[in-house]
């Protein structure tokens, strides 16, 4: 096992840079998730760790060894591919044994290790089949099995669940988490699905356009997003954003729709330096309530323009004089389209962002 | 070149003018199609046909040009004629083929067209061609031009080293060795003839055999391969090869490759067909222009020489729809006038004895005077409808012997085994 | 076929119209096949049981049973030509596949300038066979050929490539392999491009060297394409004609004569249609057998496609 140190790493194809100097340190045994929309460079970064892409500038170290110039086979890593990359002409056993045999392990060791891995993944009965005879979930397990038999320093996962249906994806997510808890090997995991990222990661690296937007624990990126992009990317339904202006001495926030929200006194000092500035006001649907009850909750009169019942919750889109916000209400609220609703805004949970740069302006302290 | 062109042009004009009076507007045009080979100077044939068309405005003649070798042409004609295709009216065929055409009934017999003139017309041709074209009493084709194998030699080299043109094979070998040794040019071969498995290689076998007084069959048609004469060609060529007079690759040389090598100045002697004279003297890339001499082939003794007869014949296909018009055309093409035109334009040897002494012809080909006796005594390759098989058996064995893959005994044995059943077919 | 009773129902008007259209659309292809495949094959078999020499039209074309076949089986020339053909198959089919595989691997590399490889790949394929034969005849020519020129450059003695039986065979092998490997390469290139790149990446991560990747991934994944190439190449090799015809015309003697050349000689040169047909039928039987063996082999091991 080993940690990974990614320092000022740049990737360019010809003169076109696609990764602009990224620093990430993954601790030994940590489960790190690279997340971001397609084209953000997360897969490229993973492939650079694997050695499948060259490193234009900067260094990547696995353990205390810089691996920039090492071929993949000498980096002591294992990788699970999006399409699983199982060898179609080999049996499950041969697929899993391949890496060990290439490294000239004795046959009895190979057998023992493959059987052990197969047991962990519950695929012992599939060992003599070929990949074409397996279901999607079974192939996924074989792909993981092929990775774990080698007992490498680092596991790399490249969107391993994206080819599975929703239910299977959920099951495999749990499997992977359990696997990590069991073997405790360092994992770098790439996904575009923020739910996977949140559920699996010890730490999440959110990437956009070749830049690292934020690196932090799931709670960090959820509760203290570093930018409007991170705030919008993490969490579902997405955070509500409304243009706003900060009132004198930071005591009020005036939304562009004309509503003025009173800021709890605890946050006045924080906002005072922003007085008079244009900002983007952000608040998550789960921090809006049906009716204004509780401390620091400000009530606003709105009108329901759309209702999406989810069963456990109901998402309601509300308009307040031109601005729109989506709120997560309990189903008992029984809101219908056209109803006038008093919306409670939890003023201890809002975020503010710079309208130009998108950077977070006021970072809510840890609760 | 220029002189020759003017002779031809004035000849053509004279012929055209002479018949201009008859050239009246004629009713529906007849189109005839004649097949010739790529090496039989189709350009000259076209010139001659233009004259014919001027004289006979009712007739148009198209020329179809076939492959470069006799076998390639015949392979094409075999498929055309076997399918009874009427598109060809007249075909130009090698002197070895009339028997096959007669047997296959591909050629329209000409006796009916010739009528009462038949014997008189045929009597004017050189005897060898008269005989070659009459099969089982029927006239199968009319001769277009004659040919025979001669010995072309480098006059300049022989004169330089004070050597007389050879009259025997021994003299030829000694002459070749002397020149090769003194010239010390590794590219210079002593003697070239066809050795590849092609038609020309049949003559490579037959010429020395005839020269030794032998023949493939006796008068009763029985095979004569157990005679000393049948073995002489093997001895001769083996000795030539052993003394490096013939090059190591003799077994891959085709007739035209021998011509090219000689023409490039890379051989002292070349046994080849008469028409090549025009190439050696006329081709732009010829390295031997005015350095070539041509004499009859040598013999084992000075007066036992023999040579292979060649030449091309005009046959009307049995499937032609314009047989009368085709007959009129071939009578013209096998006339003394056309023989003369060909002799001047292409150094094609005439099929009439008197044309050899024509002053215009001699001016173009001074050596024709001594060529006539050679043509008159030239020998025919076996006359049989199964000639393609006979030829294949002889040339394959000669070729294998020259390549060193068969001994003379093995070659003679194979020839005997395979020729015997064919000789039964008459 | 099946024993289950078929419930016949009356076709609706629309179904009948569709059926008629179907037959009408099939008819041209069907007639063409009958005309250019079925009729000639039947006629070939018919002729093979007859005496038919075009040089002897007065003999007619009488039925003579298996005489032509008996003659063939007792004809040393037939056996020799068959042996030569087998030698050409045994050498040039694997030869073309090995060279073709090399070319395909080369063409599959991401070169920035692609046209030289593509030209090299397509040119031999686009060239008529007989041209290839003529080109190589000049290469191996004794006096001015390229091969002897190179030998002489290095101080060697020129070789009589086309008039020595062994050398002539080697020369023809080279020409055939050069000519046919580009077809194999095209087939294999298509196969190579269906192999997912991630398999190589997985193998790379698993620790396989380039050589091990070739043996463990490329070759097994390419097997279906190789079998296809082998079938096509073997069938054309059975019919080897043009290149030896142009290079040696079967010489020296009949040392490089193939079965197809012997058939051609009998039918086109000797005009012995009956015997030539019998030889052609024998060659057809050999082709059919070889194809059947290959097909059985591929059916038993169906191509496994990555999913």
Short mmCIF file of C-alpha atoms in Angstrom, two decimals, chain B residues 19-290:
data_model
loop_
_atom_site.label_atom_id
_atom_site.label_comp_id
_atom_site.label_asym_id
_atom_site.label_seq_id
_atom_site.Cartn_x
_atom_site.Cartn_y
_atom_site.Cartn_z
CA UNK B 19 -7.08 1.90 -109.52
CA UNK B 20 -8.65 5.28 -109.01
CA UNK B 21 -10.76 4.83 -112.09
CA UNK B 22 -12.51 1.83 -110.62
CA UNK B 23 -13.23 3.59 -107.38
CA UNK B 24 -16.82 4.46 -107.94
CA UNK B 25 -19.44 4.97 -105.29
CA UNK B 26 -20.37 1.50 -104.16
CA UNK B 27 -23.45 0.31 -102.37
CA UNK B 28 -23.55 -0.91 -98.76
CA UNK B 29 -20.20 -0.98 -97.04
CA UNK B 30 -18.78 -4.34 -96.06
CA UNK B 31 -16.71 -4.32 -92.88
CA UNK B 32 -14.05 -6.97 -92.50
CA UNK B 33 -12.05 -7.69 -89.36
CA UNK B 34 -8.56 -9.13 -89.56
CA UNK B 35 -6.55 -10.49 -86.64
CA UNK B 36 -2.79 -10.15 -86.52
CA UNK B 37 -0.04 -10.46 -83.92
CA UNK B 38 1.79 -7.67 -82.18
CA UNK B 39 5.13 -8.76 -83.64
CA UNK B 40 3.88 -9.12 -87.22
CA UNK B 41 4.03 -5.36 -87.77
CA UNK B 42 0.32 -4.43 -87.54
CA UNK B 43 1.34 -0.87 -88.45
CA UNK B 44 2.58 -2.06 -91.83
CA UNK B 45 -0.53 -4.15 -92.33
CA UNK B 46 -2.62 -1.05 -91.61
CA UNK B 47 -0.75 0.88 -94.32
CA UNK B 48 -1.35 -1.91 -96.79
CA UNK B 49 -5.02 -2.14 -95.85
CA UNK B 50 -5.43 1.60 -96.34
CA UNK B 51 -4.31 1.07 -99.91
CA UNK B 52 -6.84 -1.72 -100.28
CA UNK B 53 -9.64 0.42 -98.87
CA UNK B 54 -8.81 3.24 -101.25
CA UNK B 55 -9.08 0.85 -104.12
CA UNK B 56 -12.25 -0.78 -102.81
CA UNK B 57 -14.37 1.98 -101.32
CA UNK B 58 -17.14 -0.47 -100.53
CA UNK B 59 -14.94 -2.30 -98.02
CA UNK B 60 -13.69 -1.27 -94.65
CA UNK B 61 -11.05 -3.40 -92.91
CA UNK B 62 -10.46 -3.20 -89.17
CA UNK B 63 -7.31 -4.64 -87.62
CA UNK B 64 -7.39 -6.47 -84.30
CA UNK B 65 -3.95 -6.88 -82.75
CA UNK B 66 -3.27 -9.91 -80.56
CA UNK B 67 -0.46 -11.02 -78.27
CA UNK B 68 3.27 -10.82 -78.86
CA UNK B 69 3.98 -14.52 -79.30
CA UNK B 70 2.55 -17.18 -81.54
CA UNK B 71 1.24 -19.13 -78.51
CA UNK B 72 -0.44 -16.13 -76.95
CA UNK B 73 -2.18 -15.28 -80.22
CA UNK B 74 -3.31 -18.85 -80.68
CA UNK B 75 -4.61 -19.12 -77.10
CA UNK B 76 -6.86 -16.16 -77.82
CA UNK B 77 -7.93 -17.48 -81.21
CA UNK B 78 -8.64 -20.90 -79.70
CA UNK B 79 -11.28 -19.40 -77.42
CA UNK B 80 -12.74 -17.19 -80.17
CA UNK B 81 -12.94 -19.94 -82.76
CA UNK B 82 -13.98 -22.73 -80.40
CA UNK B 83 -17.02 -20.61 -79.55
CA UNK B 84 -17.72 -20.16 -83.30
CA UNK B 85 -17.51 -16.39 -82.97
CA UNK B 86 -18.15 -14.71 -86.36
CA UNK B 87 -16.52 -11.36 -85.53
CA UNK B 88 -13.18 -12.26 -87.10
CA UNK B 89 -13.19 -12.73 -90.87
CA UNK B 90 -9.50 -13.21 -91.50
CA UNK B 91 -6.83 -14.48 -89.10
CA UNK B 92 -3.09 -14.37 -89.52
CA UNK B 93 -1.72 -17.73 -88.36
CA UNK B 94 1.72 -19.20 -87.84
CA UNK B 95 3.04 -21.61 -90.50
CA UNK B 96 2.78 -24.47 -88.00
CA UNK B 97 -1.00 -24.13 -87.63
CA UNK B 98 -2.81 -24.88 -90.94
CA UNK B 99 -3.08 -28.59 -90.14
CA UNK B 100 -4.75 -27.82 -86.82
CA UNK B 101 -7.12 -25.31 -88.47
CA UNK B 102 -8.03 -27.85 -91.14
CA UNK B 103 -8.70 -30.57 -88.57
CA UNK B 104 -10.76 -28.34 -86.31
CA UNK B 105 -12.65 -27.01 -89.36
CA UNK B 106 -11.96 -23.47 -88.28
CA UNK B 107 -10.63 -22.31 -91.65
CA UNK B 108 -12.86 -22.00 -94.69
CA UNK B 109 -11.25 -24.11 -97.48
CA UNK B 110 -10.33 -21.80 -100.34
CA UNK B 111 -10.58 -24.27 -103.26
CA UNK B 112 -14.09 -23.20 -104.23
CA UNK B 113 -13.10 -19.53 -104.27
CA UNK B 114 -9.92 -20.18 -106.22
CA UNK B 115 -11.84 -22.27 -108.73
CA UNK B 116 -10.03 -23.00 -111.97
CA UNK B 117 -7.13 -20.71 -111.00
CA UNK B 118 -6.29 -22.83 -107.96
CA UNK B 119 -3.23 -24.65 -109.21
CA UNK B 120 -1.90 -21.68 -111.14
CA UNK B 121 -2.19 -19.41 -108.10
CA UNK B 122 -0.62 -21.88 -105.72
CA UNK B 123 2.22 -22.65 -108.13
CA UNK B 124 3.53 -19.09 -107.87
CA UNK B 125 4.33 -19.36 -104.13
CA UNK B 126 7.59 -20.76 -102.79
CA UNK B 127 7.15 -24.56 -102.56
CA UNK B 128 7.45 -24.68 -98.77
CA UNK B 129 4.51 -22.31 -98.37
CA UNK B 130 2.45 -23.99 -101.05
CA UNK B 131 2.83 -27.25 -99.15
CA UNK B 132 2.30 -25.78 -95.72
CA UNK B 133 -1.05 -24.31 -96.74
CA UNK B 134 -2.48 -27.34 -98.53
CA UNK B 135 -3.70 -29.89 -96.00
CA UNK B 136 -5.12 -33.19 -97.25
CA UNK B 137 -5.54 -31.70 -100.71
CA UNK B 138 -7.37 -28.58 -99.61
CA UNK B 139 -6.09 -25.01 -99.59
CA UNK B 140 -6.50 -23.87 -95.99
CA UNK B 141 -4.75 -20.49 -96.13
CA UNK B 142 -2.65 -18.24 -98.34
CA UNK B 143 0.84 -17.12 -97.34
CA UNK B 144 1.35 -13.52 -96.18
CA UNK B 145 5.08 -13.43 -95.58
CA UNK B 146 7.90 -15.94 -95.32
CA UNK B 147 10.40 -16.34 -92.58
CA UNK B 148 13.29 -18.57 -91.60
CA UNK B 149 15.93 -18.63 -88.94
CA UNK B 150 19.26 -17.07 -89.80
CA UNK B 151 22.49 -16.45 -88.00
CA UNK B 152 22.84 -12.80 -87.08
CA UNK B 153 26.37 -11.89 -86.07
CA UNK B 154 28.43 -8.91 -84.99
CA UNK B 155 30.23 -8.09 -88.21
CA UNK B 156 32.28 -5.43 -86.45
CA UNK B 157 33.58 -7.81 -83.78
CA UNK B 158 34.40 -10.59 -86.22
CA UNK B 159 36.26 -8.18 -88.50
CA UNK B 160 38.10 -6.64 -85.53
CA UNK B 161 39.45 -10.02 -84.53
CA UNK B 162 39.97 -11.23 -88.09
CA UNK B 163 37.46 -14.04 -87.96
CA UNK B 164 35.49 -15.32 -90.93
CA UNK B 165 31.72 -15.73 -90.50
CA UNK B 166 31.24 -19.38 -89.39
CA UNK B 167 29.77 -22.06 -91.61
CA UNK B 168 29.86 -24.89 -89.07
CA UNK B 169 28.88 -25.13 -85.42
CA UNK B 170 32.52 -25.84 -84.53
CA UNK B 171 33.63 -22.67 -86.27
CA UNK B 172 30.88 -20.77 -84.49
CA UNK B 173 32.00 -22.02 -81.09
CA UNK B 174 35.63 -21.18 -81.78
CA UNK B 175 34.71 -17.74 -83.14
CA UNK B 176 32.50 -17.00 -80.15
CA UNK B 177 35.14 -18.12 -77.66
CA UNK B 178 37.84 -16.06 -79.35
CA UNK B 179 35.73 -12.90 -79.43
CA UNK B 180 34.53 -13.34 -75.85
CA UNK B 181 38.03 -13.90 -74.58
CA UNK B 182 39.54 -10.96 -76.44
CA UNK B 183 36.71 -8.55 -75.71
CA UNK B 184 36.79 -9.53 -72.03
CA UNK B 185 33.30 -8.12 -71.49
CA UNK B 186 31.39 -10.10 -68.84
CA UNK B 187 28.06 -9.06 -70.37
CA UNK B 188 28.92 -10.41 -73.80
CA UNK B 189 27.35 -13.80 -74.56
CA UNK B 190 28.71 -15.94 -77.35
CA UNK B 191 25.57 -17.39 -78.83
CA UNK B 192 21.87 -16.83 -78.11
CA UNK B 193 18.82 -18.79 -79.15
CA UNK B 194 15.45 -19.48 -77.56
CA UNK B 195 15.74 -21.85 -74.60
CA UNK B 196 12.66 -21.06 -72.51
CA UNK B 197 9.63 -23.38 -72.72
CA UNK B 198 8.18 -21.53 -75.72
CA UNK B 199 7.55 -22.32 -79.40
CA UNK B 200 10.91 -20.97 -80.59
CA UNK B 201 12.70 -23.61 -78.53
CA UNK B 202 11.23 -26.31 -80.80
CA UNK B 203 13.53 -24.97 -83.52
CA UNK B 204 16.44 -24.97 -81.09
CA UNK B 205 15.99 -28.73 -81.04
CA UNK B 206 14.95 -29.32 -84.65
CA UNK B 207 17.64 -27.29 -86.45
CA UNK B 208 20.67 -29.32 -85.28
CA UNK B 209 18.70 -32.54 -85.65
CA UNK B 210 17.91 -31.77 -89.28
CA UNK B 211 21.47 -30.61 -89.75
CA UNK B 212 22.65 -34.03 -88.60
CA UNK B 213 20.42 -35.60 -91.22
CA UNK B 214 17.65 -36.67 -88.90
CA UNK B 215 13.95 -36.01 -88.68
CA UNK B 216 11.29 -36.45 -86.04
CA UNK B 217 9.49 -39.13 -88.07
CA UNK B 218 10.30 -41.17 -91.14
CA UNK B 219 8.18 -41.29 -94.27
CA UNK B 220 5.83 -43.79 -92.63
CA UNK B 221 5.22 -41.39 -89.75
CA UNK B 222 7.18 -43.46 -87.24
CA UNK B 223 9.07 -41.65 -84.49
CA UNK B 224 12.84 -41.52 -85.08
CA UNK B 225 14.10 -40.51 -81.64
CA UNK B 226 16.36 -43.52 -81.20
CA UNK B 227 18.72 -42.33 -83.95
CA UNK B 228 22.10 -40.64 -83.39
CA UNK B 229 20.74 -37.51 -85.13
CA UNK B 230 18.03 -37.16 -82.46
CA UNK B 231 20.77 -36.92 -79.84
CA UNK B 232 22.98 -34.43 -81.69
CA UNK B 233 21.13 -31.29 -80.54
CA UNK B 234 21.65 -32.27 -76.90
CA UNK B 235 25.36 -32.83 -77.47
CA UNK B 236 25.71 -29.56 -79.35
CA UNK B 237 23.96 -27.37 -76.76
CA UNK B 238 25.63 -29.20 -73.86
CA UNK B 239 29.02 -28.45 -75.36
CA UNK B 240 28.10 -24.80 -75.97
CA UNK B 241 26.96 -24.48 -72.36
CA UNK B 242 30.05 -26.26 -71.01
CA UNK B 243 32.31 -23.86 -72.91
CA UNK B 244 30.22 -20.85 -71.80
CA UNK B 245 29.37 -19.95 -75.37
CA UNK B 246 25.71 -19.89 -74.34
CA UNK B 247 25.00 -17.99 -71.11
CA UNK B 248 24.05 -19.76 -67.84
CA UNK B 249 20.45 -18.53 -68.16
CA UNK B 250 19.91 -19.96 -71.66
CA UNK B 251 16.90 -21.89 -70.32
CA UNK B 252 15.02 -18.69 -69.51
CA UNK B 253 15.66 -16.89 -72.80
CA UNK B 254 12.67 -16.33 -75.06
CA UNK B 255 13.04 -15.46 -78.72
CA UNK B 256 12.48 -11.77 -78.24
CA UNK B 257 14.76 -11.59 -75.21
CA UNK B 258 17.54 -13.00 -77.38
CA UNK B 259 16.76 -10.26 -79.91
CA UNK B 260 16.88 -7.58 -77.20
CA UNK B 261 20.20 -8.82 -75.84
CA UNK B 262 21.77 -8.96 -79.27
CA UNK B 263 20.33 -5.56 -80.13
CA UNK B 264 21.82 -4.14 -76.92
CA UNK B 265 25.22 -5.35 -78.07
CA UNK B 266 25.40 -8.20 -75.56
CA UNK B 267 25.86 -11.19 -77.87
CA UNK B 268 28.20 -12.17 -80.70
CA UNK B 269 25.78 -14.55 -82.45
CA UNK B 270 22.00 -14.82 -82.46
CA UNK B 271 19.97 -17.54 -84.15
CA UNK B 272 16.74 -15.73 -84.94
CA UNK B 273 14.00 -15.01 -87.44
CA UNK B 274 14.73 -12.93 -90.52
CA UNK B 275 12.30 -10.13 -89.67
CA UNK B 276 14.56 -9.08 -86.78
CA UNK B 277 16.93 -7.53 -89.33
CA UNK B 278 14.57 -4.56 -89.44
CA UNK B 279 14.74 -4.20 -85.63
CA UNK B 280 18.54 -4.36 -85.51
CA UNK B 281 18.91 -1.81 -88.30
CA UNK B 282 15.87 0.36 -87.68
CA UNK B 283 15.12 0.53 -83.94
CA UNK B 284 16.06 3.81 -82.30
CA UNK B 285 17.66 2.02 -79.33
CA UNK B 286 19.66 -0.44 -81.42
CA UNK B 287 23.32 -0.56 -80.40
CA UNK B 288 24.25 -2.70 -83.40
CA UNK B 289 22.98 -0.69 -86.37
CA UNK B 290 25.28 -1.23 -89.36
#
